Amino acid sequence: MDADPLGTLRKVAEMGYKNVEHANYINNKFYGFSATEFRKILDDLGLKMPSGHTVLDKNKHWDGAKNDFNDIWKRTVDDAAICGQKHVVSPWLDVSQRKNLNDLKTMMEIFNKSLLRCLNTTFPSSLTFIFLKKRKKIPNTISRILPAIPIGFS
């Protein structure tokens, strides 16, 4: 995808695939394309992108003083909706943001707020937020916390 995203997507569509998932949203772009451009490429090829991996990082996306997301994360969610995503997936939680129980609880609160942000996006989409909890990568402490959190996790 990095070397030739358009050519790769063409080949995927030619093979008969109808859905793709991105793992590259950098500097407000999907593989170098704006959300509007990428959506047009997908539409022209008959592809849908129901989900994509975008790491929610407290240090990059959260404004603690405002207790809200910064414009970077807000745009991430808006761009996901523009591309037709139904799910914004955060596949990883950095070790520095899960050193202890309080850190984990803070991140769970931020994840829940991200779900609400996704549900209330200004674009016509029923967008949700998902954190992929993989027991091999995340300590068991998070597994004990997550069942008590009512929304936003898979």
C-alpha positions as protocol buffer text, in pm:
chain_id: "A"
residue {
  index: 1
  type: MET
  ca { x: 0 y: 0 z: 0 }
}
residue {
  index: 2
  type: ASP
  ca { x: 277 y: 244 z: 84 }
}
residue {
  index: 3
  type: ALA
  ca { x: 446 y: 218 z: -256 }
}
residue {
  index: 4
  type: ASP
  ca { x: 130 y: 234 z: -472 }
}
residue {
  index: 5
  type: PRO
  ca { x: -195 y: 273 z: -278 }
}
residue {
  index: 6
  type: LEU
  ca { x: -410 y: 339 z: -585 }
}
residue {
  index: 7
  type: GLY
  ca { x: -264 y: 44 z: -778 }
}
residue {
  index: 8
  type: THR
  ca { x: -302 y: -182 z: -476 }
}
residue {
  index: 9
  type: LEU
  ca { x: -665 y: -83 z: -427 }
}
residue {
  index: 10
  type: ARG
  ca { x: -734 y: -143 z: -796 }
}
residue {
  index: 11
  type: LYS
  ca { x: -592 y: -495 z: -768 }
}
residue {
  index: 12
  type: VAL
  ca { x: -795 y: -561 z: -453 }
}
residue {
  index: 13
  type: ALA
  ca { x: -1113 y: -452 z: -632 }
}
residue {
  index: 14
  type: GLU
  ca { x: -1025 y: -662 z: -940 }
}
residue {
  index: 15
  type: MET
  ca { x: -994 y: -967 z: -713 }
}
residue {
  index: 16
  type: GLY
  ca { x: -1354 y: -912 z: -611 }
}
residue {
  index: 17
  type: TYR
  ca { x: -1310 y: -770 z: -265 }
}
residue {
  index: 18
  type: LYS
  ca { x: -1574 y: -519 z: -157 }
}
residue {
  index: 19
  type: ASN
  ca { x: -1436 y: -406 z: 179 }
}
residue {
  index: 20
  type: VAL
  ca { x: -1099 y: -278 z: 292 }
}
residue {
  index: 21
  type: GLU
  ca { x: -962 y: -156 z: 623 }
}
residue {
  index: 22
  type: HIS
  ca { x: -696 y: 110 z: 655 }
}
residue {
  index: 23
  type: ALA
  ca { x: -396 y: 100 z: 883 }
}
residue {
  index: 24
  type: ASN
  ca { x: -246 y: 427 z: 771 }
}
residue {
  index: 25
  type: TYR
  ca { x: -390 y: 765 z: 872 }
}
residue {
  index: 26
  type: ILE
  ca { x: -97 y: 1004 z: 898 }
}
residue {
  index: 27
  type: ASN
  ca { x: -106 y: 1385 z: 896 }
}
residue {
  index: 28
  type: ASN
  ca { x: -480 y: 1387 z: 816 }
}
residue {
  index: 29
  type: LYS
  ca { x: -435 y: 1163 z: 514 }
}
residue {
  index: 30
  type: PHE
  ca { x: -515 y: 806 z: 416 }
}
residue {
  index: 31
  type: TYR
  ca { x: -211 y: 677 z: 225 }
}
residue {
  index: 32
  type: GLY
  ca { x: -135 y: 1033 z: 115 }
}
residue {
  index: 33
  type: PHE
  ca { x: -494 y: 1121 z: 15 }
}
residue {
  index: 34
  type: SER
  ca { x: -737 y: 1352 z: 195 }
}
residue {
  index: 35
  type: ALA
  ca { x: -1052 y: 1186 z: 328 }
}
residue {
  index: 36
  type: THR
  ca { x: -1257 y: 1326 z: 40 }
}
residue {
  index: 37
  type: GLU
  ca { x: -1006 y: 1207 z: -220 }
}
residue {
  index: 38
  type: PHE
  ca { x: -976 y: 864 z: -60 }
}
residue {
  index: 39
  type: ARG
  ca { x: -1353 y: 825 z: -41 }
}
residue {
  index: 40
  type: LYS
  ca { x: -1380 y: 905 z: -412 }
}
residue {
  index: 41
  type: ILE
  ca { x: -1112 y: 646 z: -493 }
}
residue {
  index: 42
  type: LEU
  ca { x: -1298 y: 385 z: -290 }
}
residue {
  index: 43
  type: ASP
  ca { x: -1633 y: 474 z: -447 }
}
residue {
  index: 44
  type: ASP
  ca { x: -1488 y: 467 z: -800 }
}
residue {
  index: 45
  type: LEU
  ca { x: -1349 y: 118 z: -734 }
}
residue {
  index: 46
  type: GLY
  ca { x: -1669 y: -10 z: -571 }
}
residue {
  index: 47
  type: LEU
  ca { x: -1497 y: -50 z: -236 }
}
residue {
  index: 48
  type: LYS
  ca { x: -1620 y: 28 z: 114 }
}
residue {
  index: 49
  type: MET
  ca { x: -1405 y: 94 z: 419 }
}
residue {
  index: 50
  type: PRO
  ca { x: -1619 y: 3 z: 720 }
}
residue {
  index: 51
  type: SER
  ca { x: -1334 y: 37 z: 968 }
}
residue {
  index: 52
  type: GLY
  ca { x: -977 y: 143 z: 1013 }
}
residue {
  index: 53
  type: HIS
  ca { x: -698 y: 133 z: 1269 }
}
residue {
  index: 54
  type: THR
  ca { x: -603 y: 466 z: 1424 }
}
residue {
  index: 55
  type: VAL
  ca { x: -427 y: 465 z: 1759 }
}
residue {
  index: 56
  type: LEU
  ca { x: -588 y: 696 z: 2015 }
}
residue {
  index: 57
  type: ASP
  ca { x: -295 y: 839 z: 2208 }
}
residue {
  index: 58
  type: LYS
  ca { x: -365 y: 1050 z: 2516 }
}
residue {
  index: 59
  type: ASN
  ca { x: -47 y: 1253 z: 2464 }
}
residue {
  index: 60
  type: LYS
  ca { x: -128 y: 1335 z: 2101 }
}
residue {
  index: 61
  type: HIS
  ca { x: -508 y: 1357 z: 2098 }
}
residue {
  index: 62
  type: TRP
  ca { x: -629 y: 1466 z: 2443 }
}
residue {
  index: 63
  type: ASP
  ca { x: -630 y: 1816 z: 2592 }
}
residue {
  index: 64
  type: GLY
  ca { x: -626 y: 1760 z: 2968 }
}
residue {
  index: 65
  type: ALA
  ca { x: -684 y: 2130 z: 3045 }
}
residue {
  index: 66
  type: LYS
  ca { x: -1008 y: 2129 z: 2846 }
}
residue {
  index: 67
  type: ASN
  ca { x: -1096 y: 1769 z: 2934 }
}
residue {
  index: 68
  type: ASP
  ca { x: -1170 y: 1716 z: 2566 }
}
residue {
  index: 69
  type: PHE
  ca { x: -1013 y: 1594 z: 2247 }
}
residue {
  index: 70
  type: ASN
  ca { x: -792 y: 1826 z: 2050 }
}
residue {
  index: 71
  type: ASP
  ca { x: -859 y: 1917 z: 1689 }
}
residue {
  index: 72
  type: ILE
  ca { x: -632 y: 1638 z: 1565 }
}
residue {
  index: 73
  type: TRP
  ca { x: -856 y: 1362 z: 1708 }
}
residue {
  index: 74
  type: LYS
  ca { x: -1175 y: 1546 z: 1615 }
}
residue {
  index: 75
  type: ARG
  ca { x: -1055 y: 1561 z: 1255 }
}
residue {
  index: 76
  type: THR
  ca { x: -954 y: 1194 z: 1269 }
}
residue {
  index: 77
  type: VAL
  ca { x: -1311 y: 1103 z: 1362 }
}
residue {
  index: 78
  type: ASP
  ca { x: -1462 y: 1337 z: 1104 }
}
residue {
  index: 79
  type: ASP
  ca { x: -1236 y: 1197 z: 830 }
}
residue {
  index: 80
  type: ALA
  ca { x: -1333 y: 843 z: 926 }
}
residue {
  index: 81
  type: ALA
  ca { x: -1697 y: 938 z: 881 }
}
residue {
  index: 82
  type: ILE
  ca { x: -1626 y: 1106 z: 547 }
}
residue {
  index: 83
  type: CYS
  ca { x: -1469 y: 781 z: 426 }
}
residue {
  index: 84
  type: GLY
  ca { x: -1779 y: 589 z: 530 }
}
residue {
  index: 85
  type: GLN
  ca { x: -1627 y: 409 z: 824 }
}
residue {
  index: 86
  type: LYS
  ca { x: -1861 y: 255 z: 1078 }
}
residue {
  index: 87
  type: HIS
  ca { x: -1585 y: 186 z: 1329 }
}
residue {
  index: 88
  type: VAL
  ca { x: -1276 y: 376 z: 1442 }
}
residue {
  index: 89
  type: VAL
  ca { x: -1047 y: 109 z: 1588 }
}
residue {
  index: 90
  type: SER
  ca { x: -767 y: 185 z: 1832 }
}
residue {
  index: 91
  type: PRO
  ca { x: -555 y: -132 z: 1817 }
}
residue {
  index: 92
  type: TRP
  ca { x: -295 y: -39 z: 2075 }
}
residue {
  index: 93
  type: LEU
  ca { x: -252 y: 129 z: 2412 }
}
residue {
  index: 94
  type: ASP
  ca { x: 102 y: 253 z: 2469 }
}
residue {
  index: 95
  type: VAL
  ca { x: 279 y: 111 z: 2774 }
}
residue {
  index: 96
  type: SER
  ca { x: 330 y: 462 z: 2912 }
}
residue {
  index: 97
  type: GLN
  ca { x: -49 y: 505 z: 2927 }
}
residue {
  index: 98
  type: ARG
  ca { x: -116 y: 183 z: 3119 }
}
residue {
  index: 99
  type: LYS
  ca { x: 149 y: 174 z: 3390 }
}
residue {
  index: 100
  type: ASN
  ca { x: -99 y: 151 z: 3676 }
}
residue {
  index: 101
  type: LEU
  ca { x: -467 y: 121 z: 3755 }
}
residue {
  index: 102
  type: ASN
  ca { x: -528 y: 498 z: 3757 }
}
residue {
  index: 103
  type: ASP
  ca { x: -368 y: 533 z: 3412 }
}
residue {
  index: 104
  type: LEU
  ca { x: -592 y: 256 z: 3281 }
}
residue {
  index: 105
  type: LYS
  ca { x: -904 y: 411 z: 3428 }
}
residue {
  index: 106
  type: THR
  ca { x: -814 y: 746 z: 3273 }
}
residue {
  index: 107
  type: MET
  ca { x: -770 y: 583 z: 2932 }
}
residue {
  index: 108
  type: MET
  ca { x: -1099 y: 395 z: 2967 }
}
residue {
  index: 109
  type: GLU
  ca { x: -1274 y: 727 z: 3035 }
}
residue {
  index: 110
  type: ILE
  ca { x: -1106 y: 880 z: 2729 }
}
residue {
  index: 111
  type: PHE
  ca { x: -1204 y: 578 z: 2519 }
}
residue {
  index: 112
  type: ASN
  ca { x: -1566 y: 614 z: 2628 }
}
residue {
  index: 113
  type: LYS
  ca { x: -1555 y: 984 z: 2539 }
}
residue {
  index: 114
  type: SER
  ca { x: -1416 y: 886 z: 2201 }
}
residue {
  index: 115
  type: LEU
  ca { x: -1714 y: 658 z: 2146 }
}
residue {
  index: 116
  type: LEU
  ca { x: -1946 y: 948 z: 2228 }
}
residue {
  index: 117
  type: ARG
  ca { x: -1750 y: 1171 z: 1991 }
}
residue {
  index: 118
  type: CYS
  ca { x: -1789 y: 910 z: 1718 }
}
residue {
  index: 119
  type: LEU
  ca { x: -2161 y: 869 z: 1783 }
}
residue {
  index: 120
  type: ASN
  ca { x: -2210 y: 1245 z: 1766 }
}
residue {
  index: 121
  type: THR
  ca { x: -2001 y: 1316 z: 1458 }
}
residue {
  index: 122
  type: THR
  ca { x: -2139 y: 1590 z: 1235 }
}
residue {
  index: 123
  type: PHE
  ca { x: -2138 y: 1364 z: 930 }
}
residue {
  index: 124
  type: PRO
  ca { x: -2418 y: 1124 z: 839 }
}
residue {
  index: 125
  type: SER
  ca { x: -2269 y: 810 z: 979 }
}
residue {
  index: 126
  type: SER
  ca { x: -2336 y: 574 z: 1264 }
}
residue {
  index: 127
  type: LEU
  ca { x: -1971 y: 574 z: 1366 }
}
residue {
  index: 128
  type: THR
  ca { x: -1848 y: 385 z: 1672 }
}
residue {
  index: 129
  type: PHE
  ca { x: -1516 y: 358 z: 1855 }
}
residue {
  index: 130
  type: ILE
  ca { x: -1358 y: 25 z: 1942 }
}
residue {
  index: 131
  type: PHE
  ca { x: -1052 y: -58 z: 2149 }
}
residue {
  index: 132
  type: LEU
  ca { x: -911 y: -398 z: 2065 }
}
residue {
  index: 133
  type: LYS
  ca { x: -835 y: -567 z: 2395 }
}
residue {
  index: 134
  type: LYS
  ca { x: -582 y: -839 z: 2327 }
}
residue {
  index: 135
  type: ARG
  ca { x: -490 y: -1024 z: 2643 }
}
residue {
  index: 136
  type: LYS
  ca { x: -146 y: -1115 z: 2509 }
}
residue {
  index: 137
  type: LYS
  ca { x: -55 y: -750 z: 2459 }
}
residue {
  index: 138
  type: ILE
  ca { x: -239 y: -578 z: 2746 }
}
residue {
  index: 139
  type: PRO
  ca { x: -186 y: -689 z: 3106 }
}
residue {
  index: 140
  type: ASN
  ca { x: -464 y: -871 z: 3286 }
}
residue {
  index: 141
  type: THR
  ca { x: -531 y: -556 z: 3491 }
}
residue {
  index: 142
  type: ILE
  ca { x: -713 y: -405 z: 3194 }
}
residue {
  index: 143
  type: SER
  ca { x: -922 y: -720 z: 3156 }
}
residue {
  index: 144
  type: ARG
  ca { x: -1050 y: -670 z: 3510 }
}
residue {
  index: 145
  type: ILE
  ca { x: -1138 y: -304 z: 3441 }
}
residue {
  index: 146
  type: LEU
  ca { x: -1302 y: -334 z: 3100 }
}
residue {
  index: 147
  type: PRO
  ca { x: -1606 y: -543 z: 3198 }
}
residue {
  index: 148
  type: ALA
  ca { x: -1712 y: -260 z: 3432 }
}
residue {
  index: 149
  type: ILE
  ca { x: -1694 y: 0 z: 3155 }
}
residue {
  index: 150
  type: PRO
  ca { x: -2038 y: 16 z: 2991 }
}
residue {
  index: 151
  type: ILE
  ca { x: -1960 y: 133 z: 2637 }
}
residue {
  index: 152
  type: GLY
  ca { x: -1707 y: 136 z: 2361 }
}
residue {
  index: 153
  type: PHE
  ca { x: -1503 y: -180 z: 2384 }
}
residue {
  index: 154
  type: SER
  ca { x: -1470 y: -502 z: 2191 }
}
